[in-house]
Amino acid sequence: MKALSKFLHYAQVFSALTTMLEAARRGVVLEELRTIALNEEVDVEFLVRGLSNGRIIVPKNAARGNVEPIGIGEGLRAKVNANVGSSMDLSDINMEVEKAKLAVNYGAHTVMDLSTSGQMDDVRRALLKSVTVPVGTVPIYEAAYMAIRKHGSMVHMTIDDILNAIEMHAKDGVDFMTIHAGVTKEAVEHIRKHPRVAGIVSRGGAIIAAWIIHNGRENPLLENYDLVLDIAREYDFAISLGDGLRPGCQADANDFAQMAELLTISKLVVKSRAKGVQVMVEGPGHMPLDQIEHHVKQAKILVDHAPLYTLGPIVTDVAPGYDHITLAIGGAVAVAAGVDYLCAVYPSEHLGIPLPEDIKQGIVASRIAAHAGDIVRLGGKALKWDLEISKARASLDWEAQFKLSIDPETARRIHRRVPSKSGACSVCGEYCVYLILSKFLGSSAKSAQNLRC
Amino acid sequence: MKALSKFLHYAQVFSALTTMLEAARRGVVLEELRTIALNEEVDVEFLVRGLSNGRIIVPKNAARGNVEPIGIGEGLRAKVNANVGSSMDLSDINMEVEKAKLAVNYGAHTVMDLSTSGQMDDVRRALLKSVTVPVGTVPIYEAAYMAIRKHGSMVHMTIDDILNAIEMHAKDGVDFMTIHAGVTKEAVEHIRKHPRVAGIVSRGGAIIAAWIIHNGRENPLLENYDLVLDIAREYDFAISLGDGLRPGCQADANDFAQMAELLTISKLVVKSRAKGVQVMVEGPGHMPLDQIEHHVKQAKILVDHAPLYTLGPIVTDVAPGYDHITLAIGGAVAVAAGVDYLCAVYPSEHLGIPLPEDIKQGIVASRIAAHAGDIVRLGGKALKWDLEISKARASLDWEAQFKLSIDPETARRIHRRVPSKSGACSVCGEYCVYLILSKFLGSSAKSAQNLRC
């Protein structure tokens, strides 16, 4: 009976190639939303409403099988993405799969394949098979790579080359794709006339800018955005409007080019939703700490509260080797201000391709940022976790504290390096505040009557 | 001639046991201030004025010899402290010296000895000899330890025990001391009647609270604060008014006890300055991200713009093993809001005594936070560093980028793990944005005409 109703339900939803967004607008409660409602502790009606008005997206390609659905957007926990991908200097499918699995194990909610070279199709397909989280890609990388092979240079790339790459990724089951349609001829010419300190740091942005300059024409993704939407609609993948002109250093933050792109993107959000395609918007980048909140709030208004996905913000340029930490600072502030989804940054950012050893540091740091921001966004619902671990800490219940830690294995390992005879830790031993409080203030950490304190 | 004038200068300053604060009030330009003015790129008059009105302190014990003077406070770069110290579970003088030296090598501006057990006097003296940065201590730890040995319990500690410990540290040359004089009987009784989730997490705070409860009397450091000031004045060390009741978890942040202590401290700031003693004020602790700015601004007003020194703020309780990162998030926001001095937190926080392997992570993370905050506090003066490294990055000048990195060795190591033939890095190889821009947009990264892109 249940199977039959489920079948009829999907038959109804997809009979007329209806997208998830359109289904939500008709009030259909998809199975995915029930799962998400349970995980996020929200009403399913809240999700239907959020999906309908575009404030929440559920990136899931209709052609992909086994995916744990997630929601990204207002009222939900901030999510973390893990980038992987091969390059011309290191192309090893097994390593990319290993990195993706490690990332998911440490709590990444999605994986993006940013391969720019090597066995790109094989890497993407291997990733789609190896993880059950939503997978995203940037098909312009593949289009540019193919154009170099076919035509001798990325600037000879045709719109068909781009659409072919998008369709191939869609057929493979990719759940969301970055589309750099907001890079305009005007904005690129502005950067040429008024050079930035760090120029253009988005690969997609640089490819489109080179194409625009060489051909003297408008961005083909912008001019043909309707054709992109047709494919997105057919496979029902979500579009992530890429910020090709994001600032690449503190000095370039919130400048003309960045804001011009955001304005273009704001119009593309409306177009996407009108065609029933789910859409989110990518954000910076490098940005001083005190500019993040106003930028995020401004962006949310311009994009009509579409989910925001940031590649940063990184709050200083001076810390290569530690950009998981500069991201944690900016990311936490961004999430508190309204960002819904953080792209993890690894210690290798600005220096080289991430290796498996970088994954844990990057993912855990981003999850810390997301949670610190969620405490502000979601209040008590997020704070429950902090409350539970704090109670375990105050009662010196170490096992409970480890289990509640964001990375139990690391917490346990550090605690055990220097054993303490006191039942407390090796910093204070018998002079632990909780033992003192227990003996003299009657708190309940544990019996401390026999301790010399 | 110069030596004579220097001698006469110091003779004048110190003839009547004048403190540095009093010298500044008389308009004397001490040698220390000239050094600091050069390092901080500020006018020496600005420092004299800041020292006079207490917005800046220069912690330096008159009895200590070779110290590189630093200024802490408004208009100056935020500083980072490194805690070291032996415990009952691990007491190794050489290791504590090694940790202190490592911390200074990675950029810590001061070192605090928080030894709670073991060869406490020897550790302190060894540290004072081994580093040339200002050294701080918390003499109540030693007083409590001695009281347990002499009287059987820390609650039998007398005011003489405490003053003796303070004087011994002062004679040894300690440059600043944490004094928990703000913990009142009223605030402790409030915590007993309205228990907090995490109780009292400051060791000094817990010792004083136990003493108050057991003896039914007011905090001896508060009642005898004038005697503490007499010793501080004599040796001209700075007082750091400890926040014994700082919140130890998100749920306890900004509660009655924390704010009651801050009000008591605000009165002690006035008393200290009136006696010519330099003073700063310690702050939290654990605190949700959105409460930090208003707390810092409120605190600065209450303490009449005395320098603020935070032991956090840590923006979530769930990340033991990664509290250098939770500190980096809260610390950056705190510095941007007006905090002057961050106590570094190591990955071992909440779990055990830090080992040498923790020092680099903790100090670098705190320095990143301090600099991200300085970009907001100091603007262009701080941003120069970011501008220079960004130019090096955009021109693919790797050696310059490493040299300008906060930790050159780590940046260089990560970059070299996977070599790139392109002159760029192993993420994009020949498809590096700076090579694309160079070829098509005429930027000057390097000649890219021969590259296939």
mmCIF file of N, CA and C in Angstrom, chain A residues 87-89 116 148 153-155 198 200-203 213 249 289 316-318 320 322 328-329 332 350-353 357-358 368 371 385-386 389-390 393 398 405-407 415 417 420-421 425-428 430-431 433-434 437 440 452-453, chain B residues 87-89 116 148 153-155 198 200-203 213 249 289 316-318 320 322 328-329 332 350-353 357-358 360 368 371 385-386 389-390 393 398 405-407 415 417 420-421 425-428 430-431 433-434 437 440 452-453:
data_model
loop_
_atom_site.group_PDB
_atom_site.id
_atom_site.type_symbol
_atom_site.label_atom_id
_atom_site.label_comp_id
_atom_site.label_asym_id
_atom_site.label_seq_id
_atom_site.Cartn_x
_atom_site.Cartn_y
_atom_site.Cartn_z
ATOM 1 N N SER A 87 44.177 17.544 -10.989
ATOM 2 C CA SER A 87 44.782 18.658 -11.719
ATOM 3 C C SER A 87 45.845 18.127 -12.655
ATOM 4 N N MET A 88 46.454 19.012 -13.453
ATOM 5 C CA MET A 88 47.482 18.527 -14.390
ATOM 6 C C MET A 88 48.726 18.041 -13.640
ATOM 7 N N ASP A 89 48.904 18.537 -12.408
ATOM 8 C CA ASP A 89 50.069 18.114 -11.638
ATOM 9 C C ASP A 89 49.814 16.880 -10.775
ATOM 10 N N THR A 116 40.344 20.003 -12.968
ATOM 11 C CA THR A 116 40.640 20.898 -14.082
ATOM 12 C C THR A 116 41.421 20.192 -15.174
ATOM 13 N N ILE A 148 40.590 23.714 -25.437
ATOM 14 C CA ILE A 148 42.035 23.780 -25.677
ATOM 15 C C ILE A 148 42.440 22.611 -26.580
ATOM 16 N N SER A 153 42.637 26.724 -27.870
ATOM 17 C CA SER A 153 42.630 27.662 -26.748
ATOM 18 C C SER A 153 41.238 27.738 -26.136
ATOM 19 N N MET A 154 41.176 28.058 -24.846
ATOM 20 C CA MET A 154 39.886 28.179 -24.167
ATOM 21 C C MET A 154 39.055 29.335 -24.717
ATOM 22 N N VAL A 155 39.716 30.305 -25.337
ATOM 23 C CA VAL A 155 38.946 31.450 -25.834
ATOM 24 C C VAL A 155 38.199 31.116 -27.134
ATOM 25 N N ALA A 198 44.355 41.871 -6.771
ATOM 26 C CA ALA A 198 44.445 40.425 -7.005
ATOM 27 C C ALA A 198 43.701 39.977 -8.264
ATOM 28 N N ILE A 200 41.386 38.598 -10.967
ATOM 29 C CA ILE A 200 40.253 37.675 -10.913
ATOM 30 C C ILE A 200 40.781 36.355 -10.372
ATOM 31 N N VAL A 201 40.236 35.867 -9.272
ATOM 32 C CA VAL A 201 40.800 34.660 -8.653
ATOM 33 C C VAL A 201 39.916 33.434 -8.821
ATOM 34 N N SER A 202 38.755 33.623 -9.421
ATOM 35 C CA SER A 202 37.907 32.473 -9.725
ATOM 36 C C SER A 202 38.369 31.917 -11.062
ATOM 37 N N ARG A 203 38.582 30.594 -11.116
ATOM 38 C CA ARG A 203 39.012 30.002 -12.389
ATOM 39 C C ARG A 203 37.937 30.185 -13.447
ATOM 40 N N ILE A 213 37.244 39.085 -23.396
ATOM 41 C CA ILE A 213 38.258 40.013 -23.909
ATOM 42 C C ILE A 213 38.684 39.592 -25.317
ATOM 43 N N CYS A 249 41.544 39.351 -2.433
ATOM 44 C CA CYS A 249 42.365 39.881 -1.338
ATOM 45 C C CYS A 249 41.547 40.932 -0.600
ATOM 46 N N LEU A 289 36.926 41.522 8.217
ATOM 47 C CA LEU A 289 35.939 41.066 9.197
ATOM 48 C C LEU A 289 34.748 42.012 9.328
ATOM 49 N N THR A 316 41.956 37.514 6.307
ATOM 50 C CA THR A 316 43.271 38.112 6.108
ATOM 51 C C THR A 316 43.972 37.317 5.012
ATOM 52 N N ASP A 317 44.899 37.980 4.313
ATOM 53 C CA ASP A 317 45.594 37.326 3.199
ATOM 54 C C ASP A 317 46.933 36.733 3.619
ATOM 55 N N VAL A 318 47.306 36.909 4.893
ATOM 56 C CA VAL A 318 48.692 36.642 5.284
ATOM 57 C C VAL A 318 48.938 35.234 5.821
ATOM 58 N N PRO A 320 48.717 31.822 4.442
ATOM 59 C CA PRO A 320 48.710 30.566 3.694
ATOM 60 C C PRO A 320 49.274 29.449 4.577
ATOM 61 N N TYR A 322 47.271 28.194 6.791
ATOM 62 C CA TYR A 322 46.306 28.247 7.898
ATOM 63 C C TYR A 322 44.978 28.825 7.420
ATOM 64 N N ALA A 328 37.485 29.876 9.038
ATOM 65 C CA ALA A 328 36.633 29.628 10.214
ATOM 66 C C ALA A 328 36.176 30.955 10.810
ATOM 67 N N ILE A 329 37.079 31.931 10.864
ATOM 68 C CA ILE A 329 36.722 33.240 11.426
ATOM 69 C C ILE A 329 35.648 33.897 10.559
ATOM 70 N N ALA A 332 32.226 31.826 10.249
ATOM 71 C CA ALA A 332 31.332 31.896 11.412
ATOM 72 C C ALA A 332 30.548 33.201 11.394
ATOM 73 N N HIS A 350 45.751 28.313 -1.517
ATOM 74 C CA HIS A 350 46.724 29.285 -2.042
ATOM 75 C C HIS A 350 48.111 28.670 -2.268
ATOM 76 N N LEU A 351 48.288 27.380 -1.936
ATOM 77 C CA LEU A 351 49.635 26.802 -1.994
ATOM 78 C C LEU A 351 49.746 25.585 -2.896
ATOM 79 N N GLY A 352 48.693 24.772 -2.943
ATOM 80 C CA GLY A 352 48.785 23.555 -3.740
ATOM 81 C C GLY A 352 47.536 22.722 -3.588
ATOM 82 N N ILE A 353 47.500 21.627 -4.319
ATOM 83 C CA ILE A 353 46.347 20.733 -4.297
ATOM 84 C C ILE A 353 46.253 20.070 -2.914
ATOM 85 N N GLU A 357 45.751 14.373 3.981
ATOM 86 C CA GLU A 357 46.061 14.879 5.332
ATOM 87 C C GLU A 357 45.439 16.251 5.615
ATOM 88 N N ASP A 358 45.059 16.998 4.570
ATOM 89 C CA ASP A 358 44.462 18.326 4.770
ATOM 90 C C ASP A 358 42.963 18.271 5.064
ATOM 91 N N ILE A 368 33.060 23.821 12.616
ATOM 92 C CA ILE A 368 33.066 24.667 13.821
ATOM 93 C C ILE A 368 32.474 26.034 13.483
ATOM 94 N N HIS A 371 28.749 25.802 12.998
ATOM 95 C CA HIS A 371 28.008 25.642 14.253
ATOM 96 C C HIS A 371 28.023 26.932 15.081
ATOM 97 N N TRP A 385 23.512 21.254 21.809
ATOM 98 C CA TRP A 385 24.764 20.494 21.726
ATOM 99 C C TRP A 385 25.796 21.058 22.724
ATOM 100 N N ASP A 386 25.938 22.368 22.735
ATOM 101 C CA ASP A 386 26.875 23.018 23.659
ATOM 102 C C ASP A 386 26.484 22.768 25.103
ATOM 103 N N ILE A 389 27.432 19.074 26.121
ATOM 104 C CA ILE A 389 28.862 18.822 26.343
ATOM 105 C C ILE A 389 29.353 19.595 27.565
ATOM 106 N N SER A 390 28.778 20.765 27.826
ATOM 107 C CA SER A 390 29.205 21.545 28.993
ATOM 108 C C SER A 390 28.828 20.840 30.282
ATOM 109 N N ARG A 393 31.282 18.114 30.755
ATOM 110 C CA ARG A 393 32.577 18.671 31.177
ATOM 111 C C ARG A 393 32.542 19.008 32.675
ATOM 112 N N TRP A 398 34.271 12.216 31.219
ATOM 113 C CA TRP A 398 35.125 12.342 30.028
ATOM 114 C C TRP A 398 34.567 11.602 28.825
ATOM 115 N N SER A 405 31.998 15.527 21.339
ATOM 116 C CA SER A 405 32.954 16.423 20.683
ATOM 117 C C SER A 405 32.800 16.387 19.171
ATOM 118 N N ILE A 406 33.167 17.460 18.523
ATOM 119 C CA ILE A 406 33.044 17.534 17.062
ATOM 120 C C ILE A 406 33.968 16.508 16.404
ATOM 121 N N ASP A 407 35.049 16.116 17.074
ATOM 122 C CA ASP A 407 35.966 15.090 16.569
ATOM 123 C C ASP A 407 36.408 14.243 17.764
ATOM 124 N N HIS A 415 43.494 14.028 25.370
ATOM 125 C CA HIS A 415 43.284 13.866 26.816
ATOM 126 C C HIS A 415 44.180 12.768 27.385
ATOM 127 N N ARG A 417 47.131 11.769 26.336
ATOM 128 C CA ARG A 417 48.581 11.906 26.184
ATOM 129 C C ARG A 417 49.288 11.955 27.528
ATOM 130 N N SER A 420 46.059 11.748 34.110
ATOM 131 C CA SER A 420 45.970 12.396 35.416
ATOM 132 C C SER A 420 45.419 11.400 36.424
ATOM 133 N N LYS A 421 46.025 11.396 37.586
ATOM 134 C CA LYS A 421 45.568 10.460 38.629
ATOM 135 C C LYS A 421 44.292 10.949 39.302
ATOM 136 N N CYS A 425 41.900 16.605 34.546
ATOM 137 C CA CYS A 425 42.881 16.485 33.466
ATOM 138 C C CYS A 425 44.238 16.935 33.954
ATOM 139 N N SER A 426 45.237 16.812 33.087
ATOM 140 C CA SER A 426 46.619 17.017 33.512
ATOM 141 C C SER A 426 47.009 18.486 33.650
ATOM 142 N N VAL A 427 46.079 19.414 33.385
ATOM 143 C CA VAL A 427 46.419 20.834 33.588
ATOM 144 C C VAL A 427 46.434 21.147 35.079
ATOM 145 N N CYS A 428 45.382 20.751 35.792
ATOM 146 C CA CYS A 428 45.253 21.123 37.203
ATOM 147 C C CYS A 428 45.316 19.932 38.151
ATOM 148 N N GLU A 430 44.502 17.506 40.903
ATOM 149 C CA GLU A 430 43.589 17.622 42.055
ATOM 150 C C GLU A 430 43.086 19.043 42.274
ATOM 151 N N TYR A 431 43.753 20.027 41.657
ATOM 152 C CA TYR A 431 43.308 21.407 41.842
ATOM 153 C C TYR A 431 42.337 21.836 40.756
ATOM 154 N N VAL A 433 39.108 22.957 38.996
ATOM 155 C CA VAL A 433 38.019 23.788 39.545
ATOM 156 C C VAL A 433 36.820 22.931 39.933
ATOM 157 N N TYR A 434 36.546 21.878 39.156
ATOM 158 C CA TYR A 434 35.340 21.111 39.444
ATOM 159 C C TYR A 434 35.493 20.266 40.704
ATOM 160 N N LEU A 437 35.104 22.997 43.478
ATOM 161 C CA LEU A 437 33.692 23.374 43.622
ATOM 162 C C LEU A 437 32.908 22.267 44.299
ATOM 163 N N PHE A 440 33.798 22.339 48.109
ATOM 164 C CA PHE A 440 33.455 23.501 48.935
ATOM 165 C C PHE A 440 32.129 24.168 48.566
ATOM 166 N N ARG A 452 43.116 16.591 48.694
ATOM 167 C CA ARG A 452 43.795 17.677 49.429
ATOM 168 C C ARG A 452 43.685 18.955 48.634
ATOM 169 N N CYS A 453 42.647 19.691 48.842
ATOM 170 C CA CYS A 453 42.585 21.004 48.179
ATOM 171 C C CYS A 453 41.942 22.025 49.086
ATOM 172 N N SER B 87 52.372 21.148 36.227
ATOM 173 C CA SER B 87 51.216 20.702 36.995
ATOM 174 C C SER B 87 51.610 19.489 37.822
ATOM 175 N N MET B 88 50.672 18.994 38.643
ATOM 176 C CA MET B 88 51.030 17.818 39.461
ATOM 177 C C MET B 88 51.225 16.588 38.588
ATOM 178 N N ASP B 89 50.639 16.585 37.412
ATOM 179 C CA ASP B 89 50.781 15.423 36.535
ATOM 180 C C ASP B 89 51.973 15.525 35.587
ATOM 181 N N THR B 116 50.790 25.177 38.631
ATOM 182 C CA THR B 116 49.930 24.964 39.795
ATOM 183 C C THR B 116 50.551 23.983 40.765
ATOM 184 N N ILE B 148 47.934 24.642 51.314
ATOM 185 C CA ILE B 148 47.624 23.216 51.466
ATOM 186 C C ILE B 148 48.752 22.533 52.249
ATOM 187 N N SER B 153 44.780 22.967 53.861
ATOM 188 C CA SER B 153 43.776 23.246 52.829
ATOM 189 C C SER B 153 43.932 24.669 52.316
ATOM 190 N N MET B 154 43.535 24.873 51.067
ATOM 191 C CA MET B 154 43.612 26.212 50.483
ATOM 192 C C MET B 154 42.658 27.188 51.176
ATOM 193 N N VAL B 155 41.637 26.668 51.818
ATOM 194 C CA VAL B 155 40.681 27.594 52.459
ATOM 195 C C VAL B 155 41.230 28.164 53.766
ATOM 196 N N ALA B 198 28.189 25.640 33.966
ATOM 197 C CA ALA B 198 29.611 25.279 34.074
ATOM 198 C C ALA B 198 30.266 25.826 35.341
ATOM 199 N N ILE B 200 32.235 27.644 38.078
ATOM 200 C CA ILE B 200 33.345 28.597 38.033
ATOM 201 C C ILE B 200 34.512 27.882 37.353
ATOM 202 N N VAL B 201 35.003 28.424 36.259
ATOM 203 C CA VAL B 201 36.046 27.706 35.510
ATOM 204 C C VAL B 201 37.413 28.342 35.641
ATOM 205 N N SER B 202 37.498 29.468 36.313
ATOM 206 C CA SER B 202 38.797 30.069 36.589
ATOM 207 C C SER B 202 39.352 29.411 37.836
ATOM 208 N N ARG B 203 40.619 28.971 37.755
ATOM 209 C CA ARG B 203 41.198 28.350 38.945
ATOM 210 C C ARG B 203 41.289 29.350 40.084
ATOM 211 N N ILE B 213 33.338 30.822 50.762
ATOM 212 C CA ILE B 213 32.282 29.950 51.279
ATOM 213 C C ILE B 213 32.708 29.342 52.618
ATOM 214 N N CYS B 249 30.886 28.319 29.650
ATOM 215 C CA CYS B 249 30.151 27.691 28.549
ATOM 216 C C CYS B 249 29.219 28.736 27.947
ATOM 217 N N LEU B 289 28.898 34.067 19.535
ATOM 218 C CA LEU B 289 29.464 35.039 18.591
ATOM 219 C C LEU B 289 28.751 36.389 18.605
ATOM 220 N N THR B 316 32.023 28.273 20.765
ATOM 221 C CA THR B 316 31.210 27.071 20.927
ATOM 222 C C THR B 316 31.933 26.158 21.909
ATOM 223 N N ASP B 317 31.171 25.307 22.591
ATOM 224 C CA ASP B 317 31.767 24.427 23.602
ATOM 225 C C ASP B 317 32.066 23.035 23.052
ATOM 226 N N VAL B 318 31.740 22.803 21.769
ATOM 227 C CA VAL B 318 31.719 21.427 21.270
ATOM 228 C C VAL B 318 33.020 20.984 20.598
ATOM 229 N N PRO B 320 36.505 20.488 21.716
ATOM 230 C CA PRO B 320 37.791 20.205 22.358
ATOM 231 C C PRO B 320 38.725 19.522 21.357
ATOM 232 N N TYR B 322 40.163 21.440 19.189
ATOM 233 C CA TYR B 322 40.219 22.490 18.156
ATOM 234 C C TYR B 322 39.928 23.857 18.762
ATOM 235 N N ALA B 328 40.168 31.531 17.727
ATOM 236 C CA ALA B 328 40.489 32.412 16.598
ATOM 237 C C ALA B 328 39.227 33.148 16.134
ATOM 238 N N ILE B 329 38.092 32.427 16.113
ATOM 239 C CA ILE B 329 36.833 33.058 15.686
ATOM 240 C C ILE B 329 36.445 34.161 16.675
ATOM 241 N N ALA B 332 39.133 37.132 17.050
ATOM 242 C CA ALA B 332 39.149 38.110 15.954
ATOM 243 C C ALA B 332 38.008 39.111 16.126
ATOM 244 N N HIS B 350 40.900 22.290 27.573
ATOM 245 C CA HIS B 350 39.806 21.467 28.106
ATOM 246 C C HIS B 350 40.161 19.980 28.184
ATOM 247 N N LEU B 351 41.362 19.604 27.735
ATOM 248 C CA LEU B 351 41.685 18.168 27.657
ATOM 249 C C LEU B 351 42.920 17.775 28.457
ATOM 250 N N GLY B 352 43.914 18.654 28.496
ATOM 251 C CA GLY B 352 45.142 18.277 29.190
ATOM 252 C C GLY B 352 46.192 19.367 29.043
ATOM 253 N N ILE B 353 47.321 19.162 29.699
ATOM 254 C CA ILE B 353 48.408 20.143 29.676
ATOM 255 C C ILE B 353 48.976 20.225 28.253
ATOM 256 N N GLU B 357 54.195 20.237 20.960
ATOM 257 C CA GLU B 357 53.554 20.141 19.640
ATOM 258 C C GLU B 357 52.299 21.012 19.511
ATOM 259 N N ASP B 358 51.711 21.444 20.640
ATOM 260 C CA ASP B 358 50.501 22.274 20.581
ATOM 261 C C ASP B 358 50.802 23.757 20.391
ATOM 262 N N LYS B 360 52.746 25.768 18.439
ATOM 263 C CA LYS B 360 52.677 26.470 17.154
ATOM 264 C C LYS B 360 51.233 26.701 16.727
ATOM 265 N N ILE B 368 46.680 35.071 13.985
ATOM 266 C CA ILE B 368 45.769 35.315 12.858
ATOM 267 C C ILE B 368 44.563 36.101 13.348
ATOM 268 N N HIS B 371 45.508 39.690 14.059
ATOM 269 C CA HIS B 371 45.701 40.486 12.843
ATOM 270 C C HIS B 371 44.380 40.753 12.121
ATOM 271 N N TRP B 385 50.346 44.703 5.297
ATOM 272 C CA TRP B 385 50.867 43.322 5.238
ATOM 273 C C TRP B 385 50.061 42.506 4.230
ATOM 274 N N ASP B 386 48.742 42.613 4.301
ATOM 275 C CA ASP B 386 47.875 41.875 3.374
ATOM 276 C C ASP B 386 48.093 42.324 1.933
ATOM 277 N N ILE B 389 51.480 40.822 0.550
ATOM 278 C CA ILE B 389 51.452 39.396 0.227
ATOM 279 C C ILE B 389 50.521 39.152 -0.960
ATOM 280 N N SER B 390 49.462 39.946 -1.092
ATOM 281 C CA SER B 390 48.534 39.753 -2.214
ATOM 282 C C SER B 390 49.210 40.100 -3.536
ATOM 283 N N ARG B 393 51.386 37.252 -4.387
ATOM 284 C CA ARG B 393 50.576 36.119 -4.844
ATOM 285 C C ARG B 393 50.149 36.322 -6.296
ATOM 286 N N TRP B 398 56.592 33.301 -5.518
ATOM 287 C CA TRP B 398 56.405 32.389 -4.381
ATOM 288 C C TRP B 398 57.304 32.719 -3.212
ATOM 289 N N SER B 405 54.430 35.324 4.716
ATOM 290 C CA SER B 405 53.424 34.495 5.372
ATOM 291 C C SER B 405 53.591 34.522 6.889
ATOM 292 N N ILE B 406 52.504 34.301 7.592
ATOM 293 C CA ILE B 406 52.554 34.318 9.061
ATOM 294 C C ILE B 406 53.440 33.183 9.573
ATOM 295 N N ASP B 407 53.578 32.105 8.793
ATOM 296 C CA ASP B 407 54.454 30.984 9.164
ATOM 297 C C ASP B 407 55.121 30.491 7.876
ATOM 298 N N HIS B 415 53.504 24.110 -0.174
ATOM 299 C CA HIS B 415 53.616 24.410 -1.604
ATOM 300 C C HIS B 415 54.485 23.380 -2.319
ATOM 301 N N ARG B 417 55.002 20.211 -1.564
ATOM 302 C CA ARG B 417 54.604 18.802 -1.485
ATOM 303 C C ARG B 417 54.337 18.222 -2.866
ATOM 304 N N SER B 420 54.724 21.889 -9.219
ATOM 305 C CA SER B 420 54.012 22.202 -10.453
ATOM 306 C C SER B 420 55.013 22.657 -11.502
ATOM 307 N N LYS B 421 54.849 22.151 -12.727
ATOM 308 C CA LYS B 421 55.777 22.522 -13.810
ATOM 309 C C LYS B 421 55.469 23.915 -14.357
ATOM 310 N N CYS B 425 50.682 26.865 -8.989
ATOM 311 C CA CYS B 425 50.692 25.790 -7.996
ATOM 312 C C CYS B 425 49.962 24.581 -8.537
ATOM 313 N N SER B 426 49.956 23.511 -7.749
ATOM 314 C CA SER B 426 49.464 22.222 -8.239
ATOM 315 C C SER B 426 47.941 22.126 -8.283
ATOM 316 N N VAL B 427 47.231 23.168 -7.893
ATOM 317 C CA VAL B 427 45.770 23.108 -8.013
ATOM 318 C C VAL B 427 45.356 23.266 -9.472
ATOM 319 N N CYS B 428 45.886 24.287 -10.132
ATOM 320 C CA CYS B 428 45.450 24.588 -11.500
ATOM 321 C C CYS B 428 46.549 24.396 -12.544
ATOM 322 N N GLU B 430 48.878 24.989 -15.399
ATOM 323 C CA GLU B 430 48.855 25.998 -16.480
ATOM 324 C C GLU B 430 47.539 26.758 -16.559
ATOM 325 N N TYR B 431 46.494 26.228 -15.917
ATOM 326 C CA TYR B 431 45.206 26.926 -15.960
ATOM 327 C C TYR B 431 45.039 27.861 -14.770
ATOM 328 N N VAL B 433 44.652 31.084 -12.710
ATOM 329 C CA VAL B 433 44.011 32.343 -13.118
ATOM 330 C C VAL B 433 45.042 33.398 -13.476
ATOM 331 N N TYR B 434 46.174 33.419 -12.776
ATOM 332 C CA TYR B 434 47.134 34.491 -13.044
ATOM 333 C C TYR B 434 47.850 34.292 -14.370
ATOM 334 N N LEU B 437 45.048 35.380 -16.894
ATOM 335 C CA LEU B 437 44.923 36.844 -16.916
ATOM 336 C C LEU B 437 46.113 37.468 -17.625
ATOM 337 N N PHE B 440 45.646 36.927 -21.487
ATOM 338 C CA PHE B 440 44.510 37.545 -22.183
ATOM 339 C C PHE B 440 44.131 38.932 -21.677
ATOM 340 N N ARG B 452 49.525 26.821 -23.119
ATOM 341 C CA ARG B 452 48.304 26.404 -23.812
ATOM 342 C C ARG B 452 47.115 26.663 -22.901
ATOM 343 N N CYS B 453 46.539 27.819 -22.974
ATOM 344 C CA CYS B 453 45.314 28.045 -22.196
ATOM 345 C C CYS B 453 44.347 28.920 -22.987
#
